[in-house]
Amino acid sequence: MFSTLTYKAARATRTPWTESVLFALCALVALLVFAQYDLLHAPLLHDMSLQMYSAQLIARGLPPYVMVGLVKTPLTGIAGAGMILVGNLFGVWDVLAVRFGFWVLMGLGAGGMYLWARALFASRWAGVLSALTLISFSLIGSNAVLGPQPKTLVMVTAIYTLYFVARANWFWAGVMAALAFLTWQPAAILLGIVWLMPLLDADGKRLPALARAIGGVTLPILLLVVYLLAQQALSAALQDTFGANLAYLRNSDAQLPLTARLLDNMARLGLRLRAPGCFDNNIVAGAGLGGVVAIAALAVLKAEPRAFLSRRVLPVFLYTLLFVGFTLVDFQVCNDLMPLAPVLALGIGIWTMLLLKWLASRLPANATARVGAAYLSVVLYFLATSGPVWAVPPSQSIRLDDQLTEVQKIGARLAPDDQVQQLGDALVLVFLKKQNPTKLIFFGPKTGTGILQQIPGGIGTVIRQLEDAPPRLITFSHFQESEWSQEFLRWVETHYTRTNSYELFPGKNSLLWIYVRKE
């Protein structure tokens, strides 16, 4: 198996037109399957509405981080802004324009999954089955239609990073790794892999390869820095994306020791994995994880360090182990596991390759018989394990048009110049194309121990901004009450009256509470 990974992969793309066709077919199948998850009508969820709001601000030429406080690096919002501008050319609503764009990105991710597995295993069957396995995960399908999900961009760019590393295309590996990092900070893992592997690659010139990798990483980051400088937003971006997260981690360490946090996150992860919405087909996920573990076991048993340290094998393990480690340190929801889904799909590709090698050693030399048996085995295996996932999923209790109807009712209470301050989501801001009077947009743990620590005066400064330009409405959703938020809540209750609530989101935290300014 390791000789296949180490040497035969160089021959993985001798017929480019065939690879292009299979890439396109995998992407097309992905788009068709993902569209089942209610592409046009799935609700805009809390976190996605925050990224959509950021994208709208950027599309209007307003600086990120100065106008809205978000703790992730900005590529999701920037990509969303580009999609909005393209959609405006064709009269497409902002929400659907961004949703279509990320849906297409996820299809390209499935195509990239085929290319990556094909490059590793020199097997089209392994490549196709790896791509189909990724497509079959409901965690991936449900997020493919929700719009600006940062984990979508991280997953897709990670696939292409590791594909380009396997092909020793160091410049583009660097570009993709940088894009992943500019989407979500933990993807800096990929930067380390891209810088390390040229130095370990025995097949090429190491220093020129490293220079190309550094050049690929530098280009997107430099372009972003220039953009943020032009928008006078670089300082705010560094404060929110790094300062706020570091402050949050310091406070978390003070409140809960690392060992206790690891145990807590392991317990939470176990509960999430057993609940619907993560990897619903445990057979496929478990087999995928077992396939990846099998590579490490075989490396040890066969004592083949050169193969294990190759650019096709070691990056997979570094990526997996480091992302698992980060997940155990800071796990919130199942979406945090999306970057690991391609590894599980790759594990299915490993079993496929082993199955085909086993068949080839036992079937007659007749090529037709081998191909037919391989085809039948792969299809039967896939249908037996993943088939149930392909059923049309149930629609949400709240749909996008329901949300729009309710927000229009809220909008009917506003004059054209009335302002709205939203906390917890940005649904009203997105649908009515309004702008918060402050940069505060959510009340979570990273607000009190992160973002507000980067604002001189903290919550008091936010209150003074609202007093200077009092909004007509203040809305709360997904609210997490804490000690530091009491001052703000007292101010709201003094100057505003809670009137009613609207059910705008599925599941828990479904209500949007409305507070109207006292006259």
Coordinates of C-alpha atoms in Angstrom, one line a residue:
M1 CA 0.0 0.0 0.0
F2 CA 2.8 2.5 0.9
S3 CA 4.5 2.0 -2.4
T4 CA 1.2 3.0 -4.1
L5 CA 1.1 6.1 -1.9
T6 CA 4.7 7.0 -2.4
Y7 CA 5.4 6.4 -6.1
K8 CA 2.3 5.6 -8.2
A9 CA 0.5 8.8 -7.4
A10 CA 2.8 10.6 -9.8
R11 CA 0.9 8.8 -12.5
A12 CA -2.5 9.7 -11.2
T13 CA -3.4 12.3 -13.8
R14 CA -2.0 11.0 -17.1
T15 CA -5.4 11.4 -18.8
P16 CA -6.4 15.0 -17.8
W17 CA -9.7 14.9 -19.7
T18 CA -10.8 11.8 -17.8
E19 CA -9.9 13.5 -14.5
S20 CA -11.8 16.6 -15.5
V21 CA -14.9 14.6 -16.4
L22 CA -14.9 12.8 -13.1
F23 CA -14.1 16.0 -11.2
A24 CA -17.1 17.6 -12.8
L25 CA -19.4 14.6 -12.2
C26 CA -18.5 14.5 -8.5
A27 CA -19.2 18.2 -8.2
L28 CA -22.5 17.9 -10.1
V29 CA -23.6 15.0 -7.9
A30 CA -22.7 17.0 -4.8
L31 CA -24.8 20.0 -6.0
L32 CA -27.8 17.8 -6.8
V33 CA -27.6 16.1 -3.4
F34 CA -27.0 19.2 -1.4
A35 CA -29.9 21.0 -3.1
Q36 CA -32.2 18.5 -1.4
Y37 CA -31.5 20.3 1.9
D38 CA -33.9 23.0 0.9
L39 CA -31.5 25.3 -1.0
L40 CA -34.1 28.0 -1.7
H41 CA -36.0 27.9 1.6
A42 CA -33.7 26.8 4.4
P43 CA -33.7 29.4 7.2
L44 CA -30.9 31.9 7.8
L45 CA -29.5 30.8 11.1
H46 CA -28.0 33.0 13.9
D47 CA -24.3 32.6 13.0
M48 CA -24.9 32.7 9.3
S49 CA -26.9 35.9 9.6
L50 CA -23.9 37.6 11.4
Q51 CA -21.6 36.6 8.5
M52 CA -24.2 37.7 6.0
Y53 CA -24.4 41.1 7.7
S54 CA -20.7 41.5 7.5
A55 CA -20.7 40.6 3.8
Q56 CA -23.4 43.3 3.2
L57 CA -21.3 45.9 5.0
I58 CA -18.2 45.0 3.0
A59 CA -20.2 45.0 -0.3
R60 CA -21.3 48.6 0.6
G61 CA -17.7 49.6 1.0
L62 CA -17.7 49.7 4.8
P63 CA -14.8 48.4 6.7
P64 CA -15.1 45.0 8.6
Y65 CA -14.3 45.0 12.3
V66 CA -14.8 48.7 12.6
M67 CA -18.5 48.4 11.9
V68 CA -19.1 44.9 13.3
G69 CA -17.3 42.9 15.9
L70 CA -16.6 39.4 14.8
V71 CA -13.9 37.1 16.2
K72 CA -13.1 35.1 13.0
T73 CA -10.7 36.2 10.2
P74 CA -12.6 38.0 7.4
L75 CA -12.5 35.8 4.3
T76 CA -16.1 34.5 4.7
G77 CA -17.4 38.1 4.7
I78 CA -15.2 39.2 1.9
A79 CA -16.2 36.1 -0.2
G80 CA -19.9 36.8 0.6
A81 CA -19.5 40.4 -0.4
G82 CA -18.2 39.4 -3.8
M83 CA -21.1 37.0 -4.2
I84 CA -23.5 39.8 -3.3
L85 CA -22.0 42.2 -5.9
V86 CA -22.3 39.5 -8.6
G87 CA -25.8 38.7 -7.6
N88 CA -26.7 42.4 -7.8
L89 CA -25.8 42.4 -11.5
F90 CA -28.5 39.8 -12.0
G91 CA -31.1 41.1 -9.6
V92 CA -30.6 38.2 -7.1
W93 CA -31.4 38.9 -3.5
D94 CA -28.4 39.1 -1.2
V95 CA -29.2 36.1 0.9
L96 CA -29.7 33.8 -2.1
A97 CA -26.7 35.2 -4.0
V98 CA -24.4 34.2 -1.0
R99 CA -26.2 30.9 -0.5
F100 CA -25.8 30.0 -4.2
G101 CA -22.1 30.9 -4.0
F102 CA -21.3 28.7 -1.0
W103 CA -23.4 25.9 -2.4
V104 CA -21.2 26.0 -5.5
L105 CA -18.1 26.1 -3.3
M106 CA -19.2 23.0 -1.6
G107 CA -19.7 21.3 -4.9
L108 CA -16.1 22.2 -5.9
G109 CA -15.0 20.8 -2.5
A110 CA -16.5 17.4 -3.5
G111 CA -14.7 17.6 -6.9
G112 CA -11.5 18.4 -5.0
M113 CA -12.1 15.4 -2.7
Y114 CA -12.0 13.2 -5.8
L115 CA -8.7 14.8 -7.0
W116 CA -7.1 14.5 -3.6
A117 CA -7.9 10.8 -3.1
R118 CA -7.0 10.1 -6.7
A119 CA -3.6 11.7 -6.2
L120 CA -3.0 9.7 -3.1
F121 CA -4.1 6.3 -4.2
A122 CA -3.7 6.3 -8.0
S123 CA -7.2 4.9 -8.1
R124 CA -10.2 6.5 -9.7
W125 CA -12.5 4.2 -7.7
A126 CA -11.0 5.3 -4.4
G127 CA -11.3 9.0 -5.6
V128 CA -14.9 8.6 -6.6
L129 CA -15.9 6.8 -3.4
S130 CA -14.1 9.3 -1.2
A131 CA -16.0 12.1 -2.9
L132 CA -19.4 10.3 -2.6
T133 CA -18.7 9.6 1.0
L134 CA -18.1 13.3 1.7
I135 CA -21.3 14.1 -0.1
S136 CA -23.3 11.6 1.9
F137 CA -22.5 13.2 5.3
S138 CA -25.6 15.1 6.4
L139 CA -23.4 17.5 8.3
I140 CA -21.9 18.6 5.0
G141 CA -25.2 18.7 3.0
S142 CA -27.1 20.7 5.6
N143 CA -24.4 23.3 5.8
A144 CA -23.9 23.5 2.0
V145 CA -27.2 25.4 1.7
L146 CA -27.1 27.7 4.7
G147 CA -25.0 30.4 3.2
P148 CA -21.8 32.0 4.6
Q149 CA -20.5 29.2 6.8
P150 CA -16.8 29.8 7.6
K151 CA -16.3 26.0 8.1
T152 CA -17.4 25.5 4.5
L153 CA -14.5 27.6 3.2
V154 CA -12.1 26.0 5.7
M155 CA -13.0 22.5 4.6
V156 CA -12.8 23.2 0.9
T157 CA -9.5 25.1 1.1
A158 CA -8.1 22.3 3.3
I159 CA -9.0 19.7 0.7
Y160 CA -7.2 21.7 -2.0
T161 CA -4.2 22.5 0.2
L162 CA -3.6 18.8 0.9
Y163 CA -4.2 18.0 -2.7
F164 CA -1.6 20.5 -3.9
V165 CA 0.8 19.3 -1.2
A166 CA 0.4 15.7 -2.4
R167 CA 1.2 16.9 -6.0
A168 CA 4.2 19.1 -4.7
N169 CA 2.5 22.2 -6.2
W170 CA 3.9 24.3 -3.4
F171 CA 2.8 27.8 -4.5
W172 CA -0.9 26.8 -4.8
A173 CA -0.7 24.8 -1.6
G174 CA 0.5 28.0 0.1
V175 CA -2.3 30.1 -1.4
M176 CA -5.0 27.6 -0.3
A177 CA -3.5 27.3 3.2
A178 CA -3.5 31.1 3.5
L179 CA -7.2 31.3 2.4
A180 CA -8.1 28.7 5.0
F181 CA -6.3 30.7 7.7
L182 CA -7.9 33.9 6.6
T183 CA -11.3 32.2 7.1
W184 CA -10.7 30.7 10.5
Q185 CA -7.6 31.1 12.7
P186 CA -7.2 27.4 13.7
A187 CA -6.6 26.6 10.0
A188 CA -3.1 28.0 10.7
I189 CA -2.4 24.3 11.1
L190 CA -2.3 24.2 7.3
L191 CA 0.3 26.9 7.1
G192 CA 2.6 24.8 9.3
I193 CA 2.1 21.8 7.1
V194 CA 2.8 23.7 3.9
W195 CA 6.0 25.1 5.3
L196 CA 7.2 21.8 6.8
M197 CA 6.6 19.4 3.9
P198 CA 8.9 21.0 1.3
L199 CA 11.8 20.5 3.8
L200 CA 10.9 16.8 4.2
D201 CA 10.2 16.1 0.5
A202 CA 12.9 13.8 -0.8
D203 CA 11.7 14.1 -4.4
G204 CA 12.4 17.8 -5.0
K205 CA 14.7 20.7 -4.3
R206 CA 13.8 21.8 -0.8
L207 CA 14.7 25.4 -0.5
P208 CA 13.1 26.5 -3.9
A209 CA 10.0 24.5 -2.9
L210 CA 9.9 26.2 0.5
A211 CA 10.3 29.6 -1.2
R212 CA 7.3 28.8 -3.5
A213 CA 5.2 27.7 -0.5
I214 CA 6.1 30.9 1.4
G215 CA 5.3 33.0 -1.7
G216 CA 1.9 31.3 -2.0
V217 CA 1.1 32.0 1.7
T218 CA 2.3 35.6 1.6
L219 CA 0.2 36.7 -1.5
P220 CA -3.3 36.4 -0.1
I221 CA -2.3 37.7 3.4
L222 CA -0.5 40.7 1.8
L223 CA -3.5 41.5 -0.3
L224 CA -5.8 41.4 2.8
V225 CA -3.4 43.6 4.8
V226 CA -3.4 46.2 2.0
Y227 CA -7.2 46.1 1.9
L228 CA -7.5 46.5 5.7
L229 CA -5.0 49.3 5.7
A230 CA -6.9 51.1 2.9
Q231 CA -10.1 50.7 5.0
Q232 CA -8.3 51.8 8.2
A233 CA -9.4 48.6 9.8
L234 CA -6.2 46.7 10.3
S235 CA -5.9 47.5 14.0
A236 CA -9.5 46.7 14.7
A237 CA -9.1 43.4 12.8
L238 CA -6.1 42.3 14.8
Q239 CA -7.8 43.3 18.1
D240 CA -11.0 41.3 17.3
T241 CA -9.6 38.2 15.6
F242 CA -6.5 37.7 17.8
G243 CA -6.7 40.0 20.8
A244 CA -10.3 39.0 21.6
N245 CA -9.7 35.3 21.2
L246 CA -6.5 35.4 23.2
A247 CA -8.3 37.3 26.0
Y248 CA -11.1 34.7 25.9
L249 CA -8.6 31.8 26.2
R250 CA -6.8 33.5 29.1
N251 CA -10.0 34.0 30.9
S252 CA -11.1 30.5 30.1
D253 CA -7.8 29.1 31.5
A254 CA -8.4 31.1 34.7
Q255 CA -11.9 29.8 35.1
L256 CA -11.3 26.2 34.0
P257 CA -7.9 24.4 33.9
L258 CA -6.9 22.9 30.6
T259 CA -7.2 19.3 31.8
A260 CA -10.7 19.9 33.0
R261 CA -11.6 21.7 29.8
L262 CA -10.3 18.7 27.7
L263 CA -12.4 16.3 29.7
D264 CA -15.5 18.6 29.5
N265 CA -15.1 18.9 25.7
M266 CA -14.6 15.2 25.3
A267 CA -17.9 14.6 27.1
R268 CA -19.6 17.2 25.1
L269 CA -18.2 15.8 21.9
G270 CA -19.5 12.4 22.7
L271 CA -23.0 13.7 23.3
R272 CA -23.0 15.7 20.1
L273 CA -21.8 12.7 18.0
R274 CA -24.7 10.6 19.4
A275 CA -27.3 13.3 18.6
P276 CA -28.8 13.9 15.1
G277 CA -27.1 16.4 12.9
C278 CA -23.4 15.4 13.2
F279 CA -22.3 12.3 11.3
D280 CA -25.6 10.5 11.1
N281 CA -24.2 7.4 9.5
N282 CA -21.8 6.1 12.2
I283 CA -20.8 3.1 10.0
V284 CA -19.3 5.3 7.4
A285 CA -17.7 7.7 9.8
G286 CA -16.2 4.9 11.9
A287 CA -14.9 3.1 8.8
G288 CA -13.4 6.3 7.6
L289 CA -11.6 6.9 10.8
G290 CA -10.5 3.3 10.9
G291 CA -9.0 3.6 7.4
V292 CA -6.9 6.6 8.4
V293 CA -5.7 4.7 11.6
A294 CA -4.9 1.7 9.4
I295 CA -2.3 3.8 7.5
A296 CA -0.4 4.6 10.7
A297 CA -0.6 1.0 11.9
L298 CA 0.8 -0.3 8.6
A299 CA 3.6 2.2 8.7
V300 CA 4.6 1.0 12.1
L301 CA 4.2 -2.7 11.3
K302 CA 6.1 -2.5 8.0
A303 CA 8.7 -0.1 9.3
E304 CA 8.5 2.3 6.3
P305 CA 9.4 5.7 7.7
R306 CA 10.2 7.2 4.3
A307 CA 6.7 6.4 3.1
F308 CA 5.1 7.7 6.3
L309 CA 7.0 11.0 6.1
S310 CA 6.1 11.5 2.4
R311 CA 4.0 14.5 1.3
R312 CA 1.1 12.2 0.7
V313 CA 0.9 10.6 4.1
L314 CA 2.3 12.8 6.8
P315 CA 0.1 15.9 6.0
V316 CA -3.0 13.8 6.5
F317 CA -1.9 12.8 10.0
L318 CA -0.7 16.2 11.0
Y319 CA -3.9 17.8 9.8
T320 CA -6.0 15.2 11.6
L321 CA -4.2 15.1 14.9
L322 CA -3.8 18.9 15.2
F323 CA -7.5 19.6 14.3
V324 CA -8.6 16.9 16.8
G325 CA -6.4 18.5 19.4
F326 CA -7.9 22.0 18.8
T327 CA -11.4 20.5 18.9
L328 CA -10.8 19.0 22.3
V329 CA -9.6 22.4 23.5
D330 CA -12.4 24.5 22.1
F331 CA -15.4 22.5 20.9
Q332 CA -18.8 24.2 20.6
V333 CA -21.1 22.6 18.0
C334 CA -21.0 19.9 15.4
N335 CA -20.1 22.4 12.7
D336 CA -16.7 22.5 14.3
L337 CA -16.1 19.0 13.0
M338 CA -16.6 19.9 9.3
P339 CA -12.9 20.3 8.6
L340 CA -12.4 16.7 9.7
A341 CA -15.1 15.3 7.3
P342 CA -12.7 15.0 4.3
V343 CA -10.3 12.9 6.5
L344 CA -13.1 10.4 7.2
A345 CA -14.0 10.4 3.5
L346 CA -10.4 9.7 2.7
G347 CA -10.4 6.8 5.1
I348 CA -13.2 5.2 2.9
G349 CA -10.9 5.7 -0.1
I350 CA -8.2 3.7 1.8
W351 CA -10.5 0.7 2.3
T352 CA -11.5 1.0 -1.3
M353 CA -7.9 0.8 -2.5
L354 CA -7.3 -2.2 -0.2
L355 CA -10.4 -3.9 -1.5
L356 CA -9.4 -3.4 -5.1
K357 CA -5.9 -4.7 -4.5
W358 CA -7.4 -7.8 -2.8
L359 CA -9.7 -8.4 -5.7
A360 CA -7.0 -7.9 -8.3
S361 CA -4.9 -10.6 -6.6
R362 CA -7.7 -13.1 -6.6
L363 CA -9.5 -12.6 -9.9
P364 CA -8.4 -13.7 -13.3
A365 CA -6.1 -11.5 -15.3
N366 CA -9.1 -10.6 -17.6
A367 CA -9.3 -6.8 -17.2
T368 CA -13.1 -6.7 -17.9
A369 CA -13.8 -9.2 -15.1
R370 CA -11.7 -7.2 -12.7
V371 CA -13.3 -3.9 -13.6
G372 CA -16.8 -5.4 -13.3
A373 CA -16.1 -6.9 -10.0
A374 CA -14.5 -3.8 -8.7
Y375 CA -17.4 -1.7 -9.9
L376 CA -20.0 -4.0 -8.3
S377 CA -18.1 -4.3 -5.0
V378 CA -17.7 -0.5 -4.6
V379 CA -21.3 0.2 -5.5
L380 CA -22.7 -2.5 -3.2
Y381 CA -20.5 -1.3 -0.3
F382 CA -21.5 2.3 -0.8
L383 CA -25.2 1.5 -1.0
A384 CA -25.1 -0.7 2.0
T385 CA -23.4 1.9 4.2
S386 CA -24.4 5.3 2.8
G387 CA -27.6 4.8 0.9
P388 CA -30.0 5.8 3.7
V389 CA -28.4 9.2 4.0
W390 CA -29.4 10.1 0.5
A391 CA -33.1 10.3 1.3
V392 CA -34.6 13.8 1.1
P393 CA -34.1 15.3 4.5
P394 CA -37.2 16.8 6.3
S395 CA -37.7 20.5 5.9
Q396 CA -37.2 22.9 8.8
S397 CA -40.1 24.1 11.0
I398 CA -39.1 27.7 10.1
R399 CA -38.3 28.5 6.5
L400 CA -36.6 31.5 4.9
D401 CA -39.9 32.9 3.6
D402 CA -41.4 32.7 7.1
Q403 CA -38.5 34.6 8.4
L404 CA -38.9 37.3 5.7
T405 CA -42.6 37.6 6.5
E406 CA -42.0 38.1 10.2
V407 CA -39.1 40.6 9.6
Q408 CA -41.4 42.6 7.3
K409 CA -43.9 42.9 10.2
I410 CA -41.1 44.3 12.3
G411 CA -40.0 46.7 9.5
A412 CA -43.6 48.0 9.3
R413 CA -43.1 49.5 12.8
L414 CA -40.0 51.5 11.6
A415 CA -39.7 54.8 9.8
P416 CA -37.1 54.9 7.0
D417 CA -34.5 56.6 9.3
D418 CA -35.2 54.5 12.4
Q419 CA -32.2 52.5 13.6
V420 CA -32.2 49.0 15.0
Q421 CA -29.6 47.5 17.4
Q422 CA -29.5 43.7 17.1
L423 CA -27.8 41.3 19.5
G424 CA -27.5 37.6 18.9
D425 CA -28.4 37.6 15.2
A426 CA -28.6 40.1 12.3
L427 CA -31.8 38.9 10.6
V428 CA -33.5 42.3 10.7
L429 CA -30.4 44.1 9.6
V430 CA -29.9 41.7 6.7
F431 CA -33.4 41.6 5.4
L432 CA -34.1 45.4 5.8
K433 CA -30.5 46.4 4.9
K434 CA -30.0 48.4 8.0
Q435 CA -26.9 49.0 10.1
N436 CA -26.3 48.6 13.8
P437 CA -25.4 51.9 15.6
T438 CA -22.6 50.0 17.4
K439 CA -20.2 47.2 16.4
L440 CA -21.6 44.9 19.1
I441 CA -23.6 42.2 17.4
F442 CA -23.8 39.2 19.8
F443 CA -23.7 38.5 23.5
G444 CA -21.6 35.4 23.9
P445 CA -18.6 34.4 26.1
K446 CA -16.2 35.9 23.6
T447 CA -18.0 39.2 23.8
G448 CA -17.5 39.8 27.5
T449 CA -14.0 38.3 27.8
G450 CA -12.8 39.2 24.3
I451 CA -14.4 42.0 22.1
L452 CA -15.4 44.3 24.9
Q453 CA -11.9 44.1 26.3
Q454 CA -10.7 45.6 23.0
I455 CA -13.1 48.6 23.3
P456 CA -11.9 51.3 25.7
G457 CA -14.5 51.7 28.4
G458 CA -16.1 48.3 27.5
I459 CA -19.8 48.0 27.8
G460 CA -20.0 51.6 29.2
T461 CA -18.7 52.9 25.8
V462 CA -21.3 50.9 24.0
I463 CA -24.1 52.3 26.2
R464 CA -22.9 55.9 25.5
Q465 CA -22.9 55.2 21.8
L466 CA -26.6 54.1 22.0
E467 CA -27.4 57.1 24.1
D468 CA -25.9 59.4 21.5
A469 CA -27.9 57.8 18.7
P470 CA -30.7 55.8 20.4
P471 CA -32.2 53.1 18.1
R472 CA -35.9 52.7 17.7
L473 CA -35.7 49.0 18.4
I474 CA -33.3 46.7 20.3
T475 CA -33.6 43.0 19.6
F476 CA -32.3 40.0 21.5
S477 CA -31.9 36.4 20.4
H478 CA -29.7 33.5 21.4
F479 CA -28.9 35.6 24.5
Q480 CA -26.5 34.3 27.1
E481 CA -26.9 36.3 30.3
S482 CA -23.8 36.8 32.3
E483 CA -22.4 39.0 35.0
W484 CA -20.9 41.6 32.7
S485 CA -24.1 42.0 30.7
Q486 CA -26.2 43.1 33.7
E487 CA -25.2 46.8 33.3
F488 CA -26.4 46.7 29.7
L489 CA -29.7 44.9 30.5
R490 CA -30.5 47.5 33.2
W491 CA -30.0 50.3 30.8
V492 CA -32.2 48.6 28.2
E493 CA -35.0 48.0 30.7
T494 CA -34.8 51.7 31.9
H495 CA -35.1 53.2 28.4
Y496 CA -37.0 50.5 26.4
T497 CA -40.1 48.4 26.8
R498 CA -40.3 44.8 25.8
T499 CA -43.3 44.3 23.6
N500 CA -43.5 40.9 21.9
S501 CA -41.4 38.2 20.4
Y502 CA -41.2 36.5 17.0
E503 CA -40.4 32.9 16.3
L504 CA -37.7 33.3 13.7
F505 CA -35.4 30.3 14.2
P506 CA -35.8 26.5 14.3
G507 CA -34.9 24.5 17.4
K508 CA -33.7 26.1 20.7
N509 CA -33.2 29.9 20.9
S510 CA -36.0 30.3 18.4
L511 CA -37.4 33.6 19.6
L512 CA -36.4 37.2 18.7
W513 CA -37.4 39.6 21.5
I514 CA -38.3 43.1 20.6
Y515 CA -37.7 46.2 22.9
V516 CA -39.2 49.5 21.8
R517 CA -37.7 52.8 22.9
K518 CA -39.8 54.7 25.5
E519 CA -41.1 58.0 24.3

